[in-house]
PDB file of C-alpha atoms in Angstrom:
ATOM      1  CA  MET A   1     326.675 122.373 185.687  1.00  0.00           C
ATOM      2  CA  ARG A   2     326.850 125.721 187.422  1.00  0.00           C
ATOM      3  CA  ARG A   3     323.962 128.175 187.049  1.00  0.00           C
ATOM      4  CA  ALA A   4     326.156 130.891 185.555  1.00  0.00           C
ATOM      5  CA  THR A   5     327.369 128.539 182.830  1.00  0.00           C
ATOM      6  CA  LEU A   6     323.853 127.397 181.950  1.00  0.00           C
ATOM      7  CA  ALA A   7     322.336 130.876 181.928  1.00  0.00           C
ATOM      8  CA  GLY A   8     325.268 132.289 179.999  1.00  0.00           C
ATOM      9  CA  ALA A   9     324.955 129.607 177.352  1.00  0.00           C
ATOM     10  CA  ALA A  10     321.242 130.318 176.963  1.00  0.00           C
ATOM     11  CA  LEU A  11     321.808 134.042 176.645  1.00  0.00           C
ATOM     12  CA  LEU A  12     324.606 133.674 174.112  1.00  0.00           C
ATOM     13  CA  ALA A  13     322.933 131.077 171.951  1.00  0.00           C
ATOM     14  CA  GLY A  14     319.408 132.400 172.269  1.00  0.00           C
ATOM     15  CA  THR A  15     318.038 128.882 171.817  1.00  0.00           C
ATOM     16  CA  VAL A  16     317.194 125.911 173.960  1.00  0.00           C
ATOM     17  CA  THR A  17     316.767 122.564 172.248  1.00  0.00           C
ATOM     18  CA  GLY A  18     316.110 118.996 173.370  1.00  0.00           C
ATOM     19  CA  LEU A  19     313.828 119.908 176.273  1.00  0.00           C
ATOM     20  CA  ALA A  20     313.745 116.712 178.310  1.00  0.00           C
ATOM     21  CA  ALA A  21     311.076 115.583 180.714  1.00  0.00           C
ATOM     22  CA  GLY A  22     312.230 115.419 184.318  1.00  0.00           C
ATOM     23  CA  PRO A  23     311.896 112.468 186.686  1.00  0.00           C
ATOM     24  CA  ALA A  24     308.466 111.525 188.037  1.00  0.00           C
ATOM     25  CA  GLN A  25     309.196 113.113 191.416  1.00  0.00           C
ATOM     26  CA  ALA A  26     310.902 116.227 190.024  1.00  0.00           C
ATOM     27  CA  GLN A  27     310.376 119.525 191.790  1.00  0.00           C
ATOM     28  CA  GLU A  28     307.555 121.610 190.294  1.00  0.00           C
ATOM     29  CA  TYR A  29     307.908 125.324 189.612  1.00  0.00           C
ATOM     30  CA  ARG A  30     305.444 128.097 188.852  1.00  0.00           C
ATOM     31  CA  TYR A  31     306.553 130.158 185.859  1.00  0.00           C
ATOM     32  CA  TRP A  32     305.646 131.733 182.501  1.00  0.00           C
ATOM     33  CA  SER A  33     306.068 129.364 179.546  1.00  0.00           C
ATOM     34  CA  PHE A  34     306.411 130.418 175.898  1.00  0.00           C
ATOM     35  CA  TRP A  35     304.617 128.779 172.954  1.00  0.00           C
ATOM     36  CA  GLU A  36     304.420 129.069 169.169  1.00  0.00           C
ATOM     37  CA  GLY A  37     301.171 128.798 167.250  1.00  0.00           C
ATOM     38  CA  ASN A  38     301.264 125.880 164.817  1.00  0.00           C
ATOM     39  CA  GLY A  39     298.076 125.829 162.781  1.00  0.00           C
ATOM     40  CA  SER A  40     295.309 125.190 165.301  1.00  0.00           C
ATOM     41  CA  SER A  41     297.638 123.874 168.037  1.00  0.00           C
ATOM     42  CA  TRP A  42     300.542 125.018 170.204  1.00  0.00           C
ATOM     43  CA  THR A  43     304.185 123.941 170.148  1.00  0.00           C
ATOM     44  CA  TYR A  44     306.558 124.588 173.055  1.00  0.00           C
ATOM     45  CA  ALA A  45     309.065 127.169 171.825  1.00  0.00           C
ATOM     46  CA  THR A  46     312.678 126.074 171.439  1.00  0.00           C
ATOM     47  CA  GLU A  47     313.970 129.617 170.980  1.00  0.00           C
ATOM     48  CA  GLY A  48     313.677 132.496 173.391  1.00  0.00           C
ATOM     49  CA  PRO A  49     311.072 135.191 172.666  1.00  0.00           C
ATOM     50  CA  GLY A  50     313.863 137.768 172.787  1.00  0.00           C
ATOM     51  CA  THR A  51     315.573 136.229 169.756  1.00  0.00           C
ATOM     52  CA  GLN A  52     312.673 134.650 167.903  1.00  0.00           C
ATOM     53  CA  ARG A  53     311.444 136.962 165.142  1.00  0.00           C
ATOM     54  CA  PRO A  54     308.071 135.680 164.039  1.00  0.00           C
ATOM     55  CA  ALA A  55     306.754 136.523 160.596  1.00  0.00           C
ATOM     56  CA  ASP A  56     303.669 138.586 159.945  1.00  0.00           C
ATOM     57  CA  GLY A  57     300.595 136.436 160.450  1.00  0.00           C
ATOM     58  CA  THR A  58     301.931 134.209 163.241  1.00  0.00           C
ATOM     59  CA  VAL A  59     300.865 133.785 166.875  1.00  0.00           C
ATOM     60  CA  ALA A  60     302.913 133.745 170.112  1.00  0.00           C
ATOM     61  CA  GLY A  61     301.490 132.299 173.323  1.00  0.00           C
ATOM     62  CA  PHE A  62     302.412 132.778 176.986  1.00  0.00           C
ATOM     63  CA  ARG A  63     300.959 130.565 179.741  1.00  0.00           C
ATOM     64  CA  PHE A  64     301.446 130.825 183.510  1.00  0.00           C
ATOM     65  CA  THR A  65     301.856 127.232 184.608  1.00  0.00           C
ATOM     66  CA  VAL A  66     303.111 124.866 187.283  1.00  0.00           C
ATOM     67  CA  SER A  67     305.228 121.967 186.052  1.00  0.00           C
ATOM     68  CA  ALA A  68     308.497 120.128 186.506  1.00  0.00           C
ATOM     69  CA  ASP A  69     309.348 120.005 182.806  1.00  0.00           C
ATOM     70  CA  SER A  70     308.235 121.296 179.421  1.00  0.00           C
ATOM     71  CA  ALA A  71     306.320 118.112 178.583  1.00  0.00           C
ATOM     72  CA  ALA A  72     303.937 118.747 181.479  1.00  0.00           C
ATOM     73  CA  ALA A  73     303.621 122.515 181.049  1.00  0.00           C
ATOM     74  CA  GLY A  74     300.105 123.803 180.498  1.00  0.00           C
ATOM     75  CA  LYS A  75     299.442 125.160 177.013  1.00  0.00           C
ATOM     76  CA  PRO A  76     297.497 128.364 176.330  1.00  0.00           C
ATOM     77  CA  ARG A  77     293.834 127.405 176.340  1.00  0.00           C
ATOM     78  CA  THR A  78     292.920 129.761 173.498  1.00  0.00           C
ATOM     79  CA  ALA A  79     293.527 128.439 169.994  1.00  0.00           C
ATOM     80  CA  PRO A  80     296.245 130.294 168.063  1.00  0.00           C
ATOM     81  CA  GLY A  81     293.948 131.710 165.395  1.00  0.00           C
ATOM     82  CA  PHE A  82     295.643 134.687 163.778  1.00  0.00           C
ATOM     83  CA  ASP A  83     292.586 135.768 161.784  1.00  0.00           C
ATOM     84  CA  ALA A  84     290.420 135.806 164.894  1.00  0.00           C
ATOM     85  CA  ILE A  85     292.968 137.834 166.854  1.00  0.00           C
ATOM     86  CA  CYS A  86     294.064 140.354 164.225  1.00  0.00           C
ATOM     87  CA  HIS A  87     291.007 140.729 161.992  1.00  0.00           C
ATOM     88  CA  ASP A  88     290.477 144.347 163.159  1.00  0.00           C
ATOM     89  CA  THR A  89     294.120 145.363 162.647  1.00  0.00           C
ATOM     90  CA  PRO A  90     294.882 146.367 159.048  1.00  0.00           C
ATOM     91  CA  ALA A  91     298.325 145.708 157.580  1.00  0.00           C
ATOM     92  CA  LYS A  92     300.795 148.606 157.409  1.00  0.00           C
ATOM     93  CA  ASP A  93     303.953 149.086 155.382  1.00  0.00           C
ATOM     94  CA  GLY A  94     307.079 148.488 157.443  1.00  0.00           C
ATOM     95  CA  ARG A  95     305.125 146.780 160.234  1.00  0.00           C
ATOM     96  CA  LYS A  96     304.025 143.232 160.957  1.00  0.00           C
ATOM     97  CA  ARG A  97     301.121 141.814 162.933  1.00  0.00           C
ATOM     98  CA  ILE A  98     301.689 139.161 165.588  1.00  0.00           C
ATOM     99  CA  GLY A  99     298.805 137.580 167.420  1.00  0.00           C
ATOM    100  CA  VAL A 100     299.577 137.355 171.146  1.00  0.00           C
ATOM    101  CA  VAL A 101     297.744 135.007 173.509  1.00  0.00           C
ATOM    102  CA  VAL A 102     298.272 135.493 177.253  1.00  0.00           C
ATOM    103  CA  ASP A 103     296.847 132.757 179.490  1.00  0.00           C
ATOM    104  CA  PHE A 104     297.232 133.569 183.183  1.00  0.00           C
ATOM    105  CA  GLY A 105     296.652 129.966 184.203  1.00  0.00           C
ATOM    106  CA  THR A 106     294.248 128.411 186.679  1.00  0.00           C
ATOM    107  CA  ALA A 107     293.338 129.286 190.245  1.00  0.00           C
ATOM    108  CA  ALA A 108     295.136 126.116 191.337  1.00  0.00           C
ATOM    109  CA  ASP A 109     298.353 127.421 189.777  1.00  0.00           C
ATOM    110  CA  ALA A 110     298.055 130.930 191.222  1.00  0.00           C
ATOM    111  CA  PRO A 111     300.325 132.126 194.029  1.00  0.00           C
ATOM    112  CA  GLY A 112     298.701 132.331 197.459  1.00  0.00           C
ATOM    113  CA  GLY A 113     296.301 135.242 197.769  1.00  0.00           C
ATOM    114  CA  GLU A 114     296.064 135.923 194.031  1.00  0.00           C
ATOM    115  CA  ARG A 115     293.482 135.152 191.378  1.00  0.00           C
ATOM    116  CA  PRO A 116     294.495 134.845 187.736  1.00  0.00           C
ATOM    117  CA  PRO A 117     293.005 137.446 185.390  1.00  0.00           C
ATOM    118  CA  ALA A 118     290.971 136.311 182.410  1.00  0.00           C
ATOM    119  CA  SER A 119     292.986 135.177 179.416  1.00  0.00           C
ATOM    120  CA  ARG A 120     293.448 137.787 176.728  1.00  0.00           C
ATOM    121  CA  THR A 121     294.307 137.971 173.060  1.00  0.00           C
ATOM    122  CA  LYS A 122     295.819 141.032 171.400  1.00  0.00           C
ATOM    123  CA  CYS A 123     297.171 141.871 167.995  1.00  0.00           C
ATOM    124  CA  ALA A 124     300.616 143.450 168.271  1.00  0.00           C
ATOM    125  CA  GLN A 125     301.611 145.631 165.333  1.00  0.00           C
ATOM    126  CA  VAL A 126     305.379 145.998 165.591  1.00  0.00           C
ATOM    127  CA  PRO A 127     308.405 146.760 163.390  1.00  0.00           C
ATOM    128  CA  GLU A 128     309.302 144.103 160.843  1.00  0.00           C
ATOM    129  CA  ASP A 129     312.421 143.056 162.792  1.00  0.00           C
ATOM    130  CA  ALA A 130     310.660 142.878 166.179  1.00  0.00           C
ATOM    131  CA  SER A 131     310.965 139.793 168.369  1.00  0.00           C
ATOM    132  CA  ALA A 132     308.162 137.845 170.024  1.00  0.00           C
ATOM    133  CA  GLY A 133     309.252 139.447 173.289  1.00  0.00           C
ATOM    134  CA  GLU A 134     308.776 142.919 171.850  1.00  0.00           C
ATOM    135  CA  ALA A 135     305.334 141.909 170.617  1.00  0.00           C
ATOM    136  CA  LEU A 136     304.445 140.798 174.153  1.00  0.00           C
ATOM    137  CA  ALA A 137     305.699 144.079 175.601  1.00  0.00           C
ATOM    138  CA  ALA A 138     303.576 146.017 173.099  1.00  0.00           C
ATOM    139  CA  VAL A 139     300.297 144.505 174.315  1.00  0.00           C
ATOM    140  CA  ALA A 140     300.756 143.156 177.873  1.00  0.00           C
ATOM    141  CA  ARG A 141     302.582 145.694 180.007  1.00  0.00           C
ATOM    142  CA  PRO A 142     303.741 145.946 182.669  1.00  0.00           C
ATOM    143  CA  LEU A 143     306.267 143.138 182.431  1.00  0.00           C
ATOM    144  CA  ARG A 144     308.484 142.318 185.402  1.00  0.00           C
ATOM    145  CA  TYR A 145     311.886 140.622 185.467  1.00  0.00           C
ATOM    146  CA  ASP A 146     314.262 139.445 188.165  1.00  0.00           C
ATOM    147  CA  ALA A 147     317.950 140.340 188.424  1.00  0.00           C
ATOM    148  CA  SER A 148     318.796 137.505 186.015  1.00  0.00           C
ATOM    149  CA  ALA A 149     316.402 138.872 183.358  1.00  0.00           C
ATOM    150  CA  LEU A 150     313.945 136.026 183.965  1.00  0.00           C
ATOM    151  CA  LEU A 151     310.376 136.971 183.017  1.00  0.00           C
ATOM    152  CA  CYS A 152     308.429 137.028 186.288  1.00  0.00           C
ATOM    153  CA  ALA A 153     305.145 138.774 185.479  1.00  0.00           C
ATOM    154  CA  VAL A 154     303.027 139.640 182.459  1.00  0.00           C
ATOM    155  CA  ALA A 155     300.505 142.473 182.705  1.00  0.00           C
ATOM    156  CA  GLY A 156     301.441 142.724 186.383  1.00  0.00           C
ATOM    157  CA  TYR A 157     300.641 139.075 187.180  1.00  0.00           C
ATOM    158  CA  PRO A 158     301.693 137.689 189.541  1.00  0.00           C
ATOM    159  CA  LYS A 159     302.276 140.673 191.804  1.00  0.00           C
ATOM    160  CA  ALA A 160     305.358 139.188 193.456  1.00  0.00           C
ATOM    161  CA  GLY A 161     307.711 136.239 193.260  1.00  0.00           C
ATOM    162  CA  CYS A 162     309.529 134.665 190.372  1.00  0.00           C
ATOM    163  CA  ALA A 163     309.868 131.005 189.348  1.00  0.00           C
ATOM    164  CA  GLU A 164     308.319 129.941 192.662  1.00  0.00           C
ATOM    165  CA  ARG A 165     308.534 126.297 193.570  1.00  0.00           C
ATOM    166  CA  VAL A 166     305.836 124.069 194.974  1.00  0.00           C
ATOM    167  CA  ASN A 167     307.599 122.377 197.871  1.00  0.00           C
ATOM    168  CA  ASP A 168     305.509 119.273 198.430  1.00  0.00           C
ATOM    169  CA  SER A 169     302.395 117.335 197.499  1.00  0.00           C
ATOM    170  CA  LYS A 170     300.300 119.522 199.803  1.00  0.00           C
ATOM    171  CA  GLY A 171     301.081 122.519 197.629  1.00  0.00           C
ATOM    172  CA  ALA A 172     303.251 124.436 200.095  1.00  0.00           C
ATOM    173  CA  ARG A 173     304.933 127.262 198.215  1.00  0.00           C
ATOM    174  CA  SER A 174     308.269 128.950 198.577  1.00  0.00           C
ATOM    175  CA  ALA A 175     309.813 131.682 196.462  1.00  0.00           C
ATOM    176  CA  ALA A 176     312.839 130.218 194.748  1.00  0.00           C
ATOM    177  CA  SER A 177     316.020 132.217 194.822  1.00  0.00           C
ATOM    178  CA  PRO A 178     317.544 132.994 191.400  1.00  0.00           C
ATOM    179  CA  GLY A 179     320.062 130.229 192.056  1.00  0.00           C
ATOM    180  CA  ALA A 180     317.435 127.664 192.974  1.00  0.00           C
ATOM    181  CA  ALA A 181     315.334 128.565 189.964  1.00  0.00           C
ATOM    182  CA  ALA A 182     318.098 127.752 187.530  1.00  0.00           C
ATOM    183  CA  ASP A 183     320.214 125.158 189.296  1.00  0.00           C
ATOM    184  CA  GLY A 184     319.917 121.664 187.867  1.00  0.00           C
ATOM    185  CA  GLY A 185     321.370 119.848 190.868  1.00  0.00           C
ATOM    186  CA  ASP A 186     319.749 117.371 193.245  1.00  0.00           C
ATOM    187  CA  ASP A 187     318.929 119.893 195.993  1.00  0.00           C
ATOM    188  CA  GLY A 188     315.411 120.764 194.819  1.00  0.00           C
ATOM    189  CA  GLY A 189     316.291 122.587 191.608  1.00  0.00           C
ATOM    190  CA  PRO A 190     314.145 122.074 188.502  1.00  0.00           C
ATOM    191  CA  SER A 191     314.674 119.359 185.955  1.00  0.00           C
ATOM    192  CA  ALA A 192     316.538 119.942 182.706  1.00  0.00           C
ATOM    193  CA  GLY A 193     313.222 120.257 180.900  1.00  0.00           C
ATOM    194  CA  LEU A 194     311.952 123.004 183.154  1.00  0.00           C
ATOM    195  CA  PHE A 195     315.281 124.797 182.992  1.00  0.00           C
ATOM    196  CA  GLY A 196     314.787 124.822 179.236  1.00  0.00           C
ATOM    197  CA  GLY A 197     311.354 126.361 179.666  1.00  0.00           C
ATOM    198  CA  ILE A 198     312.664 129.070 181.960  1.00  0.00           C
ATOM    199  CA  ALA A 199     315.877 129.670 180.053  1.00  0.00           C
ATOM    200  CA  VAL A 200     314.101 130.577 176.831  1.00  0.00           C
ATOM    201  CA  LEU A 201     312.479 133.413 178.749  1.00  0.00           C
ATOM    202  CA  LEU A 202     315.780 134.582 180.201  1.00  0.00           C
ATOM    203  CA  VAL A 203     316.634 135.743 176.715  1.00  0.00           C
ATOM    204  CA  LEU A 204     313.555 137.958 176.650  1.00  0.00           C
ATOM    205  CA  GLY A 205     314.795 140.631 179.026  1.00  0.00           C
ATOM    206  CA  ALA A 206     318.396 140.574 177.882  1.00  0.00           C
ATOM    207  CA  ALA A 207     317.613 140.728 174.183  1.00  0.00           C
ATOM    208  CA  ALA A 208     314.911 143.354 174.584  1.00  0.00           C
ATOM    209  CA  GLY A 209     317.355 145.578 176.460  1.00  0.00           C
ATOM    210  CA  TRP A 210     319.967 145.033 173.771  1.00  0.00           C
ATOM    211  CA  GLN A 211     317.469 145.956 171.067  1.00  0.00           C
ATOM    212  CA  LEU A 212     316.531 149.156 172.907  1.00  0.00           C
ATOM    213  CA  ARG A 213     320.181 150.202 173.309  1.00  0.00           C
ATOM    214  CA  ARG A 214     320.859 149.432 169.629  1.00  0.00           C
ATOM    215  CA  ARG A 215     317.965 151.572 168.442  1.00  0.00           C
ATOM    216  CA  ARG A 216     318.896 154.467 170.712  1.00  0.00           C
ATOM    217  CA  GLY A 217     322.473 154.217 169.440  1.00  0.00           C
TER     218      GLY A 217
END
């Protein structure tokens, strides 16, 4: 399937379901994954943060990880405890509180020459109709996107690159072009599962921009 068709479908539907694990030798990519707090554990999100509208009292997690599919993606290492994150943020009429966990990953997953910052938790107090992506933007700027609206950096990390691939078992790295990062073919592109993980974040930039234009209008 062509990249434009896949990305367009993700942007229009705003959801990605049936995230499948890739083959054992699938190409690994370095990217930001999106998670939903589920009690004391994390669940890989099946809807993009740009369209998901979490209720007051929920937690959204973002983890910088290296994997070939969603099944192998690293989860945020901080438990999704809303009370612990938002206990100092009182409720307000017309606003909701979303706990946000940002895990910058391990040194082994970091791009060459960079060190991951310490993980952080923040309580985002946002409008009642705000998305998980807007909650992230409220507490972890600057965010960076590529030309395809793929989330590339949170709080300025990493400084460069987007959906970089790990070329071989020795860990050689190469920045993937937008086409390589979303192509599901046999020429080194990611597996269907990883495309699902990246595609949910494609919706983040597009939907956030749409929300901004709607409010200004």
